[in-house]
Short mmCIF file of C-alpha atoms in Angstrom, two decimals:
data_model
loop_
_atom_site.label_atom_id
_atom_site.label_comp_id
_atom_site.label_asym_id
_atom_site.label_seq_id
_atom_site.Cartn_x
_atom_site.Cartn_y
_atom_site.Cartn_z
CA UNK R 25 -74.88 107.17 -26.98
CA UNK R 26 -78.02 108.13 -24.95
CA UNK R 27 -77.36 105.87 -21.94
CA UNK R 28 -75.63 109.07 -20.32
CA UNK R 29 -79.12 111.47 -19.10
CA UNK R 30 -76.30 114.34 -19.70
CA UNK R 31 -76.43 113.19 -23.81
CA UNK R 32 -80.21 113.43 -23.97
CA UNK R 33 -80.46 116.72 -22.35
CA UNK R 34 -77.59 118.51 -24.02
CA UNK R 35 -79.56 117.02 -27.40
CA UNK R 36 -82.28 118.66 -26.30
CA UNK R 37 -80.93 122.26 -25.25
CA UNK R 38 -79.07 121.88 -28.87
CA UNK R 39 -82.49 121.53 -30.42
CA UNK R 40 -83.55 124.25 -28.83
CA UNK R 41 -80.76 126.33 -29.80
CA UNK R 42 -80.79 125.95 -33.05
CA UNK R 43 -84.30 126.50 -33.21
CA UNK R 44 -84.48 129.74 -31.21
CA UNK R 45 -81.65 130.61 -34.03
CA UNK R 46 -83.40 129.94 -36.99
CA UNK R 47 -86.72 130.90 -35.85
CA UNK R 48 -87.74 134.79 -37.02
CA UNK R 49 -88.83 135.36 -33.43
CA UNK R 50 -87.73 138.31 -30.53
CA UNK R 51 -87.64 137.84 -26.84
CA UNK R 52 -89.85 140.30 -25.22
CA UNK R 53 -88.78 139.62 -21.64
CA UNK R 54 -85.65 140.54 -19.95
CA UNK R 55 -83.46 137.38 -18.88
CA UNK R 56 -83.36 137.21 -15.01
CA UNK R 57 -79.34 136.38 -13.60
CA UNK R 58 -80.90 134.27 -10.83
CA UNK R 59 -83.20 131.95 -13.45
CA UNK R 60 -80.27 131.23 -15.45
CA UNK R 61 -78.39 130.53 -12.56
CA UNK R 62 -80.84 128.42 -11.16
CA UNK R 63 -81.11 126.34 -14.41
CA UNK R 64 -76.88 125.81 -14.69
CA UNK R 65 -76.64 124.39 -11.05
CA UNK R 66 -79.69 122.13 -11.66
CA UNK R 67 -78.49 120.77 -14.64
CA UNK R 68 -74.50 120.87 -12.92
CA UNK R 69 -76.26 118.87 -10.36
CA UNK R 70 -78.34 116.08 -12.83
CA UNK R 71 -74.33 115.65 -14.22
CA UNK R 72 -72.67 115.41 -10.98
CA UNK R 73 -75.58 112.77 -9.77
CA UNK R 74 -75.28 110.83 -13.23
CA UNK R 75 -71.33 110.35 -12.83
CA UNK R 76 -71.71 110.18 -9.19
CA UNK R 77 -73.26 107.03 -10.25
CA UNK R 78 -70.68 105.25 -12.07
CA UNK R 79 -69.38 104.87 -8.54
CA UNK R 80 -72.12 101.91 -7.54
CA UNK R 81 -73.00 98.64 -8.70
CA UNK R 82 -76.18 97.63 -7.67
CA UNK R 83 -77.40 93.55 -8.81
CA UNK R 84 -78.87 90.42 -6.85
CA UNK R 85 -77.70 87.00 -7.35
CA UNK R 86 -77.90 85.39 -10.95
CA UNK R 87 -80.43 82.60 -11.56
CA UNK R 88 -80.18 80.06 -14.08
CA UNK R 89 -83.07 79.80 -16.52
CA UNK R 90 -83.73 77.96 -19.52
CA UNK R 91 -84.50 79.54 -22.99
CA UNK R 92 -87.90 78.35 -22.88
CA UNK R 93 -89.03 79.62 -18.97
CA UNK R 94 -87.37 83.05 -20.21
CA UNK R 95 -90.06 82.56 -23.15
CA UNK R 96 -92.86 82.02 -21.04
CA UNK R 97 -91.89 85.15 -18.75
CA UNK R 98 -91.27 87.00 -21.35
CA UNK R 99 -94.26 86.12 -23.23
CA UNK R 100 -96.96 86.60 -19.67
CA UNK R 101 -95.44 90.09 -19.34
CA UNK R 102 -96.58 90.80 -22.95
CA UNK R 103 -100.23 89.85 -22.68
CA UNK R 104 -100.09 90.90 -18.72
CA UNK R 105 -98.99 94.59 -20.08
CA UNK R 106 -101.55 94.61 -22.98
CA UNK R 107 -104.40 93.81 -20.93
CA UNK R 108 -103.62 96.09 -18.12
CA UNK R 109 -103.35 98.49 -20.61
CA UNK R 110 -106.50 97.84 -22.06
CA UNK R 111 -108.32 98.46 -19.16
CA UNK R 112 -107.26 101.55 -18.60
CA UNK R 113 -107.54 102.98 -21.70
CA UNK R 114 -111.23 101.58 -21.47
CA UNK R 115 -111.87 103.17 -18.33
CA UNK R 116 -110.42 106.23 -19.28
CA UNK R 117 -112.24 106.73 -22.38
CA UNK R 118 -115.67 105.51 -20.58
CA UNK R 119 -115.49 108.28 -18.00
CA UNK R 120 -114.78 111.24 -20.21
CA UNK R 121 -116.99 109.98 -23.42
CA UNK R 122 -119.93 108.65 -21.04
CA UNK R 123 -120.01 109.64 -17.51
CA UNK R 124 -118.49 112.75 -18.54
CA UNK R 125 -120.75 113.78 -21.07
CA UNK R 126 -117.85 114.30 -23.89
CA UNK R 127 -119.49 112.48 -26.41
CA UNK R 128 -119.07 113.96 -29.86
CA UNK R 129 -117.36 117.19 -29.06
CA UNK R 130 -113.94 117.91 -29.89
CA UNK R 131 -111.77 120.80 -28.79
CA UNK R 132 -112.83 123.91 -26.70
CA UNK R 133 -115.82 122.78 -26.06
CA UNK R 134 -114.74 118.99 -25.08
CA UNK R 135 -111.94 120.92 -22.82
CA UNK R 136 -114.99 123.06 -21.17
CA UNK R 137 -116.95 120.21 -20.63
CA UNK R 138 -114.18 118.36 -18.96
CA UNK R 139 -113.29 121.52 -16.75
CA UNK R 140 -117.34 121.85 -15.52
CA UNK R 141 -117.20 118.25 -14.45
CA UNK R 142 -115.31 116.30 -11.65
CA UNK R 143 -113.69 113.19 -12.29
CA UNK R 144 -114.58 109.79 -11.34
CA UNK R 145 -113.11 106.96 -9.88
CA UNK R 146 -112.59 105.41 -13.34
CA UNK R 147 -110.46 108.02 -14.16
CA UNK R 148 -108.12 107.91 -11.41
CA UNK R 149 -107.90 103.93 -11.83
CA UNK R 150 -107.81 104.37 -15.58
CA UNK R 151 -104.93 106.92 -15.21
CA UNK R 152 -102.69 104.40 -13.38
CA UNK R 153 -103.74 101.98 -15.75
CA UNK R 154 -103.51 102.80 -18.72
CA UNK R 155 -99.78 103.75 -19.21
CA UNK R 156 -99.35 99.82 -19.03
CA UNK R 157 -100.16 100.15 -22.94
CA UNK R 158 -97.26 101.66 -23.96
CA UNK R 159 -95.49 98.35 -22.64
CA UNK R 160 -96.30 95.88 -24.74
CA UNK R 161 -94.57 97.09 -27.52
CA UNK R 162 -91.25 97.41 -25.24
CA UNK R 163 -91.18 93.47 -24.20
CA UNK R 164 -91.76 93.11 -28.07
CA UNK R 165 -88.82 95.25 -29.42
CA UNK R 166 -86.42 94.42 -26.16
CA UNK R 167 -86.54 90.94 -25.98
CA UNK R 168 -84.22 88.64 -27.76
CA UNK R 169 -86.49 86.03 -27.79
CA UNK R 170 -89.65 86.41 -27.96
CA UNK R 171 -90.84 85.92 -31.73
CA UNK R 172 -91.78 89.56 -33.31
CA UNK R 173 -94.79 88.12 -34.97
CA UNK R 174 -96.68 91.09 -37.15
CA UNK R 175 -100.20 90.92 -35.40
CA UNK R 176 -98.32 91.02 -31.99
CA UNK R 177 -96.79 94.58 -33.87
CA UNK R 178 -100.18 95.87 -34.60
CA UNK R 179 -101.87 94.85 -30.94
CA UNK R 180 -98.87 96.58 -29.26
CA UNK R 181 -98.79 99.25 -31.96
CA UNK R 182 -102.50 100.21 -31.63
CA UNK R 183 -102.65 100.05 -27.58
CA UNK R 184 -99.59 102.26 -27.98
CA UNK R 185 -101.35 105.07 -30.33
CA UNK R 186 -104.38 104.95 -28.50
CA UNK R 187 -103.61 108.03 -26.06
CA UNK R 188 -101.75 110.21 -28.65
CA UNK R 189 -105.07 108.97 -30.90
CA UNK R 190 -107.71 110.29 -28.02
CA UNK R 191 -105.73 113.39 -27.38
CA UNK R 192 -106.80 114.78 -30.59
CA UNK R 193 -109.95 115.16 -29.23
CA UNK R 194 -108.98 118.26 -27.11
CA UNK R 195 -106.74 119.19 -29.36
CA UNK R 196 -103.76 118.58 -27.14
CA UNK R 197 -100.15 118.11 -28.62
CA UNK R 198 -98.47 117.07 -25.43
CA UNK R 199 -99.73 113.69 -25.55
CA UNK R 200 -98.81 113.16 -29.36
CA UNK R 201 -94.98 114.58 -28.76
CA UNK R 202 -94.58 112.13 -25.91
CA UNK R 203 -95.51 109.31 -28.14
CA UNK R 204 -93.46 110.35 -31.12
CA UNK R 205 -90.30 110.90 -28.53
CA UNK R 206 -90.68 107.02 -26.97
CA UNK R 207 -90.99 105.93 -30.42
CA UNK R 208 -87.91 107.30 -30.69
CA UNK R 209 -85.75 106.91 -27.79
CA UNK R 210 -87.55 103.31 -27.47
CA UNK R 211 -86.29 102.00 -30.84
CA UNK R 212 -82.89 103.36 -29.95
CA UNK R 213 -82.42 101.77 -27.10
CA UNK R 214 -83.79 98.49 -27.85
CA UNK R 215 -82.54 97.84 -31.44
CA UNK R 216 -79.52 100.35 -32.33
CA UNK R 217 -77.26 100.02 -28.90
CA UNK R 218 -78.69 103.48 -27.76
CA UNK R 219 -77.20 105.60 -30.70
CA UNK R 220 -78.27 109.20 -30.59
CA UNK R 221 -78.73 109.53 -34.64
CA UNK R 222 -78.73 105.77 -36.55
CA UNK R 223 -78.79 106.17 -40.02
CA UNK R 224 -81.82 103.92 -40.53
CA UNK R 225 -84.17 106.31 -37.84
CA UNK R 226 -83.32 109.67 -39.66
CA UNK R 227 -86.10 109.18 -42.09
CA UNK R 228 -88.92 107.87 -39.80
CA UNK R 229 -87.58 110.50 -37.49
CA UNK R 230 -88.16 113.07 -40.29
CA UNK R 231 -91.77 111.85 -41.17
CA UNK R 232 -92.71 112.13 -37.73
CA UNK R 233 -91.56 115.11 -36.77
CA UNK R 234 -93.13 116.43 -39.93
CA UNK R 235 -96.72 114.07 -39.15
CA UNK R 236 -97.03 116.11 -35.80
CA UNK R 237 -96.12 119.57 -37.00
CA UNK R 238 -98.99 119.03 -39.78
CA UNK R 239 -100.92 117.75 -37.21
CA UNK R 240 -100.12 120.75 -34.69
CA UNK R 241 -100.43 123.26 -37.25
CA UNK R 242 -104.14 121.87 -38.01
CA UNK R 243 -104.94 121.68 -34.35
CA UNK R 244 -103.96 125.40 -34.06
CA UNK R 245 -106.03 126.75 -36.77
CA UNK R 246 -108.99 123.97 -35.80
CA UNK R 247 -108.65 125.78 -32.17
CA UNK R 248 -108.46 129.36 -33.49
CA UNK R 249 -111.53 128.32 -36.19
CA UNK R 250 -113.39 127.74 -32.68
CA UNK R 251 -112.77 130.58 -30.61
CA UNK R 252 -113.62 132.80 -33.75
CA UNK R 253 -110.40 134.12 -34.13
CA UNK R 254 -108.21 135.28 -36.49
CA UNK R 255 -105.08 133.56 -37.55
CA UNK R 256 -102.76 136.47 -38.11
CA UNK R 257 -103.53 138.27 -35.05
CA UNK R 258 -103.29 135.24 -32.96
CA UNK R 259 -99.34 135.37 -33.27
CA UNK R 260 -99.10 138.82 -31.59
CA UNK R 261 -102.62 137.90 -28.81
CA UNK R 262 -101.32 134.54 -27.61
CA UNK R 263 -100.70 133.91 -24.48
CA UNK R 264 -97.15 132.67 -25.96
CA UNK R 265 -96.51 136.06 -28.03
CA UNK R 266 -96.73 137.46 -24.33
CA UNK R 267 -92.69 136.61 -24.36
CA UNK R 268 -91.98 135.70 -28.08
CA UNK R 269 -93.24 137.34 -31.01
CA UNK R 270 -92.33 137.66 -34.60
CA UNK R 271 -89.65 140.24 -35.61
CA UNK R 272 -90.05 142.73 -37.85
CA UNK R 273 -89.63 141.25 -41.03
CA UNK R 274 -92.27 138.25 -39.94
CA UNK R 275 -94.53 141.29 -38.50
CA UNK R 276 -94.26 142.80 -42.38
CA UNK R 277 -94.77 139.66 -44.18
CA UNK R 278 -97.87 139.11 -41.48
CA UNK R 279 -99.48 142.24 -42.11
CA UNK R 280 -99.02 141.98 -45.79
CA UNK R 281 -101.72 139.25 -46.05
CA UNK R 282 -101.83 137.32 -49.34
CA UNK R 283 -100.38 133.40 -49.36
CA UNK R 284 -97.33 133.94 -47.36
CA UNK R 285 -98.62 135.69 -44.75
CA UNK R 286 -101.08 133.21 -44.18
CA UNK R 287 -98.34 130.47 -43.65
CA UNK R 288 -96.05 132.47 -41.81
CA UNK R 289 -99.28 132.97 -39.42
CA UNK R 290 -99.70 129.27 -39.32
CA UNK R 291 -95.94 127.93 -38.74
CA UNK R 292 -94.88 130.92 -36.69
CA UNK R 293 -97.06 129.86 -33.57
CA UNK R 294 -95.32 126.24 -33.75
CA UNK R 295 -91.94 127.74 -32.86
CA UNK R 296 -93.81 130.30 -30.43
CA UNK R 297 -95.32 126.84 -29.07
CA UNK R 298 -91.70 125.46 -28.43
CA UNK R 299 -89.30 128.40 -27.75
CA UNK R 300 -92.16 130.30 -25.13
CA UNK R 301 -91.17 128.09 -21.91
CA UNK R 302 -87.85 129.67 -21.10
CA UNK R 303 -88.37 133.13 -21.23
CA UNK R 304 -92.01 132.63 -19.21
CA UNK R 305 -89.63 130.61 -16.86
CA UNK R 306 -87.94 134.62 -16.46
CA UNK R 307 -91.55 135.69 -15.56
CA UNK R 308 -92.24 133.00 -12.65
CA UNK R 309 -88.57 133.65 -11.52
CA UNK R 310 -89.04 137.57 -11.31
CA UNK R 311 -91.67 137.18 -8.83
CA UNK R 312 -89.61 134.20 -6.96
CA UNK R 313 -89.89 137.44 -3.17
CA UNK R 314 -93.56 136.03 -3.26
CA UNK R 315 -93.67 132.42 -4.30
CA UNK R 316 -95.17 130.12 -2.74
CA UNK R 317 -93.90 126.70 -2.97
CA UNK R 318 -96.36 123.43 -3.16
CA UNK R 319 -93.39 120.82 -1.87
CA UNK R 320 -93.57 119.00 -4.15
CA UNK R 321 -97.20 118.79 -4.58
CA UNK R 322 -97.07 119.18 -8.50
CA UNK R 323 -94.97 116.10 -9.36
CA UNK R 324 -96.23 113.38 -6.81
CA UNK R 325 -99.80 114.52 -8.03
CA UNK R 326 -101.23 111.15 -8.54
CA UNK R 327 -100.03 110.50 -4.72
CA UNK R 328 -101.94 114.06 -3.84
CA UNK R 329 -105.16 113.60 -5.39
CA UNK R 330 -105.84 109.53 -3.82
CA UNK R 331 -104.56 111.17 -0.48
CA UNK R 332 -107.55 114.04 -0.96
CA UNK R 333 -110.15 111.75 -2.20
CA UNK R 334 -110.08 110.09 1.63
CA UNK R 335 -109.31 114.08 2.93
CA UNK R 336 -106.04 113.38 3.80
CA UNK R 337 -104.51 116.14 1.76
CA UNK R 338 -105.28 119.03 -0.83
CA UNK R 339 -104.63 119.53 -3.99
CA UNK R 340 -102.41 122.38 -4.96
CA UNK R 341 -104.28 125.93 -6.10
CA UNK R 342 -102.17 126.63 -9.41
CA UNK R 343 -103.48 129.93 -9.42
CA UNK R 344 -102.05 130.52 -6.50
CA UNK R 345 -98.49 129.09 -7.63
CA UNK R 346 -97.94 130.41 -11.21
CA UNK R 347 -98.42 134.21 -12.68
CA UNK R 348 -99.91 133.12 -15.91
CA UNK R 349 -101.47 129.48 -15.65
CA UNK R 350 -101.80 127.07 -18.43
CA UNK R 351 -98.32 128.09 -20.06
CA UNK R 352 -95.77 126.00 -20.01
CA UNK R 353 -92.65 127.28 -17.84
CA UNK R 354 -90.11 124.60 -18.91
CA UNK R 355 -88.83 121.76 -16.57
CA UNK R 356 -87.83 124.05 -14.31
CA UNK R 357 -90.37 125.97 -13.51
CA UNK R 358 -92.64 123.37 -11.67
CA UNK R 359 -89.28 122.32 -10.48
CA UNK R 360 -88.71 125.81 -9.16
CA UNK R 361 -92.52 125.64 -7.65
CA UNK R 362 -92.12 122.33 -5.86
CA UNK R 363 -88.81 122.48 -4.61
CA UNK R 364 -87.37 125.77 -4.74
CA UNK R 365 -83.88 125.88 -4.09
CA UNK R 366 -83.68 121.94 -2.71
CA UNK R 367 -83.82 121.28 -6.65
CA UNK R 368 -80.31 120.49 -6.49
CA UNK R 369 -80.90 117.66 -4.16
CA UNK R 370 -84.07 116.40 -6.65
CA UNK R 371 -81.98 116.85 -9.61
CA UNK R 372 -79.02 115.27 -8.21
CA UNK R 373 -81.21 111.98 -7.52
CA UNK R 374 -82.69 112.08 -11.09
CA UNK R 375 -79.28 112.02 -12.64
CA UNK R 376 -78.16 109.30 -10.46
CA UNK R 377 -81.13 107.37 -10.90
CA UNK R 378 -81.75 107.95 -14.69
CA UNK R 379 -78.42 106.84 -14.97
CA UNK R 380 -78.25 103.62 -12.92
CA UNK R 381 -81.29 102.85 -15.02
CA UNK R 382 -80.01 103.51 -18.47
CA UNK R 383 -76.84 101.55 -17.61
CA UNK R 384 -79.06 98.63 -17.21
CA UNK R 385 -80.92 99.16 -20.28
CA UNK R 386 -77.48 98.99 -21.85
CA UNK R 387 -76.82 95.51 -20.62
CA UNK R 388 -79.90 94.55 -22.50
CA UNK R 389 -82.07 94.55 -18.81
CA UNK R 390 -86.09 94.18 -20.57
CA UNK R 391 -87.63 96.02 -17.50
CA UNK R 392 -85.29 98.98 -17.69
CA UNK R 393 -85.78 99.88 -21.52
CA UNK R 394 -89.70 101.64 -20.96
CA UNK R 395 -88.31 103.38 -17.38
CA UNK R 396 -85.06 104.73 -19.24
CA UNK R 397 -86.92 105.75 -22.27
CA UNK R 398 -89.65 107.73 -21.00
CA UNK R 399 -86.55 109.73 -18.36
CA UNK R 400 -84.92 110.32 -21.85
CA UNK R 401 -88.83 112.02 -23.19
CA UNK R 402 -88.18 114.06 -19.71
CA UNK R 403 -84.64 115.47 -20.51
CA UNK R 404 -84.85 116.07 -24.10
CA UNK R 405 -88.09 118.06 -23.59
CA UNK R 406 -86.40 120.44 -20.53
CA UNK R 407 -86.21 123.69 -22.22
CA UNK R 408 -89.66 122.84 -23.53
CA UNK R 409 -91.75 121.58 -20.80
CA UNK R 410 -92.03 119.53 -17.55
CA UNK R 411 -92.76 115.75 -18.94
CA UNK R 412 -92.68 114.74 -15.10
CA UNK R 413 -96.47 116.12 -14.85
CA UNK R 414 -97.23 117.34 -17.78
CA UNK R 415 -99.59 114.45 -20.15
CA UNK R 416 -99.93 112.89 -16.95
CA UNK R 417 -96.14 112.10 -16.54
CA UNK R 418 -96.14 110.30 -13.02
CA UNK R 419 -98.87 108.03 -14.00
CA UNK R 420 -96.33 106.41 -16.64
CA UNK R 421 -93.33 106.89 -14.58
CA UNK R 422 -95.80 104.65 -11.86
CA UNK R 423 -96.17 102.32 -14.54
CA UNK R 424 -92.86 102.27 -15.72
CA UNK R 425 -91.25 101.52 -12.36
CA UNK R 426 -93.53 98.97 -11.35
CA UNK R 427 -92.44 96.82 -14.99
CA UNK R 428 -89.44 97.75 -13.55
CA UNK R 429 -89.69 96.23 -9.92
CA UNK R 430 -91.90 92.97 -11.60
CA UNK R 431 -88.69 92.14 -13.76
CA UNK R 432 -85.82 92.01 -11.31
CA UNK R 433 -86.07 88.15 -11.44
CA UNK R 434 -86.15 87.68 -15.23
CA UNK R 435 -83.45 90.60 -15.41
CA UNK R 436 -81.44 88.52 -13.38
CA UNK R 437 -81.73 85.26 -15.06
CA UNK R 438 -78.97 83.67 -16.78
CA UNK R 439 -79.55 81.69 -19.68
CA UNK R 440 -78.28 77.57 -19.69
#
C-alpha cells in the first residue's frame, strides 16, 4: 500500500537501484561519508515523522448530508477546478507565446528567448492558477457519486495534459514525468485502495513509461540536432557524463559507430538523465565549508518572488548556491541548500504531514486524494530530483492544499 510516504520512497530508491544496476554506466565521483549520512538521517527522520503520526487523530464534527447536496458539491468543485484551471493555463500560455515573444520556436531557442525576457504578471497569476487543472480529473475518479460521464473524461483529461503538452515546447521532461507519475499514483489511490502494483495498471504503466522514454529520447537528439552536436560525443560532454559515463564496453560499442552505437548513444543519456542526481549531490556536499544556505528560499519560491515584486525580499542567486547550476542534485540537494542541517526538522514534518494526509485519502476523503498524490510524485522521484520546486512544484502543492482546505466540510459530511 502507498498510504505509508515510507512505501513510495523505498519504491523509488528500489527503482533507482535496480537501474543504477542494470545500467552500463561508472561513477566518476568519489562518494562523500557526510552526503550519505546526511541522506539516511533525512529519510530516518521522514519515517520517524510518518509513524510519529499514527499517534494523532485529527477530524471536526460530522454533518449530515443528503446524496443529492453531496452531488451538487461534488459536482461545483468539478467545474470550479476546471475553470480555474483554464485560466491559468490561458494566462500562462498568453504570456510566454505573446507577450513573451515565444511564438513558433521550440527548444533552445524558445528556452533563450524565455531567459532574455522577464516575466509578467500573467505568469505569476497563471502559475498559481493553473495547477487547478490537474483537479478536475481527481473529483472525477475520487468521487463515488458523481456520474463518470465520457466527455467529463476528455474535459478533465485534456486540461490535465495541457502542461506536460506545452512543455514539449522547450523540450523539458520534468513536466511530462510529473504527469505520467499522478496518473499513476492518482488512479491508485482513487480506484485500487492505494496498491503499489495492481494487476490492471502494469500495462498502462508499461506504455507510459515507454511513451515518455520515446518521447525523451527524441527530445534529446531534437536538442543535440540544435546545438549542432554530435550524438555520440554528447554521452562523454554532458554536463551529466561529468559524474556518470558509460563503461568500457558502452565506450567500445560507442566508438565503433554503425547501428548499435548509434542507439547505445541515444538510450545511454536517458539513464545518465536519471542516475546523475546522486553522485552530483557528492559534488554540492564536498564543498558544504563554503555553502551558503538560502533558508529556505528555494522551496517557498512562489512566496519569494510576490514578496520581491513589492521589494520586500530577493530572490535567491543560484549561482551563488550550487557548483554546477541547471543539474539536478536530487531531493536533497536543494534540501541541503535551504535548510542545511535543520532538514531533519523539515523532513520530519513532511513525513508526518504526508502521512496524516494519505491516511485520509485512505478513508476515501475527495480533497486529500490530489494533495497525497502529488507528495507521493515528491518521494518516488528523491534520488532523482527535487519535485518540491522543480516543474514548478509549490505552485501545485498551493493548489493542492487549498482543494484541500475548500473540502473539509464535504469531507466531513455523512451521508442520510
Amino acid at each position: 500500500m502507498i498510504y505509508r510516504p515510507e512505501n513510495v520512497l523505498f519504491m523509488g530508491v528500489g527503482v533507482y537501484v535496480l537501474i543504477y544496476l542494470l545500467s552500463p554506466l561508472e561513477v566518476l565521483v568519489p562518494m562523500e561519508i557526510g552526503a550519505l549520512a546526511f541522506i539516511a538521517l533525512t529519510v530516518a527522520a521522514l519515517v520517524v515523522g510518518s509513524r510519529s503520526a499514527d499517534f494523532f487523530r485529527l477530524g471536526g464534527t460530522a454533518r449530515p448530508t443528503s446524496a443529492a447536496r453531496r452531488l451538487r458539491k461534488e459536482n461545483r468543485l468539478f467545474w470550479a477546478t476546471f475553470w480555474l484551471g483554464l485560466a491559468g493555463n490561458l494566462l500562462r500560455l498568453q504570456d510566454k507565446y505573446v507577450l513573451r515573444g515565444v511564438g513558433n520556436l521550440t527548444g533552445i531557442e524558445a528556452r533563450e528567448t524565455l531567459l532574455e525576457t522577464s516575466s509578467t504578471n500573467l505568469s505569476l497569476i497563471g502559475g498559481v492558477l493553473y495547477p487547478f487543472g490537474y483537479l478536475p480529473i481527481f473529483v472525477l475518479l475520487g468521487s463515488a457519486m458523481l456520474p463518470r460521464h465520457r466527455w467529463k473524461l476528455a474535459l478533465a483529461s485534456f486540461i490535465f495534459l495541457i502542461p506536460a503538452l506545452d512543455s514539449l515546447v522547450l523540450f523539458s521532461r520534468s513536466f511530462m514525468l510529473v504527469s505520467l507519475a499522478m496518473v499513476y499514483f492518482g488512479t491508485s489511490l482513487t480506484l485500487f485502495r492505494g496498491r503499489a502494483l495492481p494487476r490492471q495498471l502494469l500495462l498502462p504503466a508499461v506504455a507510459g513509461v515507454g511513451a515518455v522514454l520515446t518521447i525523451s529520447v527524441l527530445i534529446f537528439l531534437w536538442r543535440l540536432d540544435q546545438m549542432s552536436f554530435d550524438v555520440s560525443d554528447s554521452v562523454f560532454m554532458s554536463g551529466y557524463a561529468y559524474t556518470v559515463a558509460p563503461n568500457a564496453a558502452m565506450e567500445w560499442l560507442i566508438n565503433g559507430g554503425g547501428a548499435i552505437g548509434e542507439l547505445v548513444s541515444s538510450l545511454l543519456p536517458i539513464a545518465q538523465y536519471y542516475l546523475h542526481s546522486i553522485p552530483e549531490f557528492q559534488i554540492l556536499w564536498s564543498m558544504n565549508d563554503t555553502q551558503n544556505f538560502s533558508n529556505g528560499a528555494l522551496h517557498l519560491g512562489p512566496y519569494v518572488k510576490l514578496l520581491a515584486m513589492f521589494g520586500l525580499a530577493s530572490e535567491p542567486d543560484l549561482f551563488e548556491l550550487f557548483p554546477r547550476v541547471g543539474i539536478f542534485t536530487s531531493f536533497w540537494g536543494p534540501l541541503w541548500v535551504d535548510f542545511g542541517w535543520l532538514s531533519l526538522i523539515a523532513m520530519f514534518v513532511f513525513g508526518f504531514m504526508a502521512r496524516m494526509i494519505g491516511r485520509d485519502a485512505r478513508d476515501g476523503d475527495l480533497g486529500a486524494f490530489p494533495l497525497y498524490t502529488y507528495f507521493c510524485v515528491i518521494l518516488f522521484f528523491m534520488p532523482v530530483v527535487n519535485f518540491a520546486i522543480s516543474a514548478q512544484g509549490m505552485y501545485v502543492i498551493n493548489a493542492f492544499a487549498l482543494f484541500w482546505i475548500a473540502t473539509r466540510r464535504t469531507a466531513r459530511a455523512v451521508l442520510i
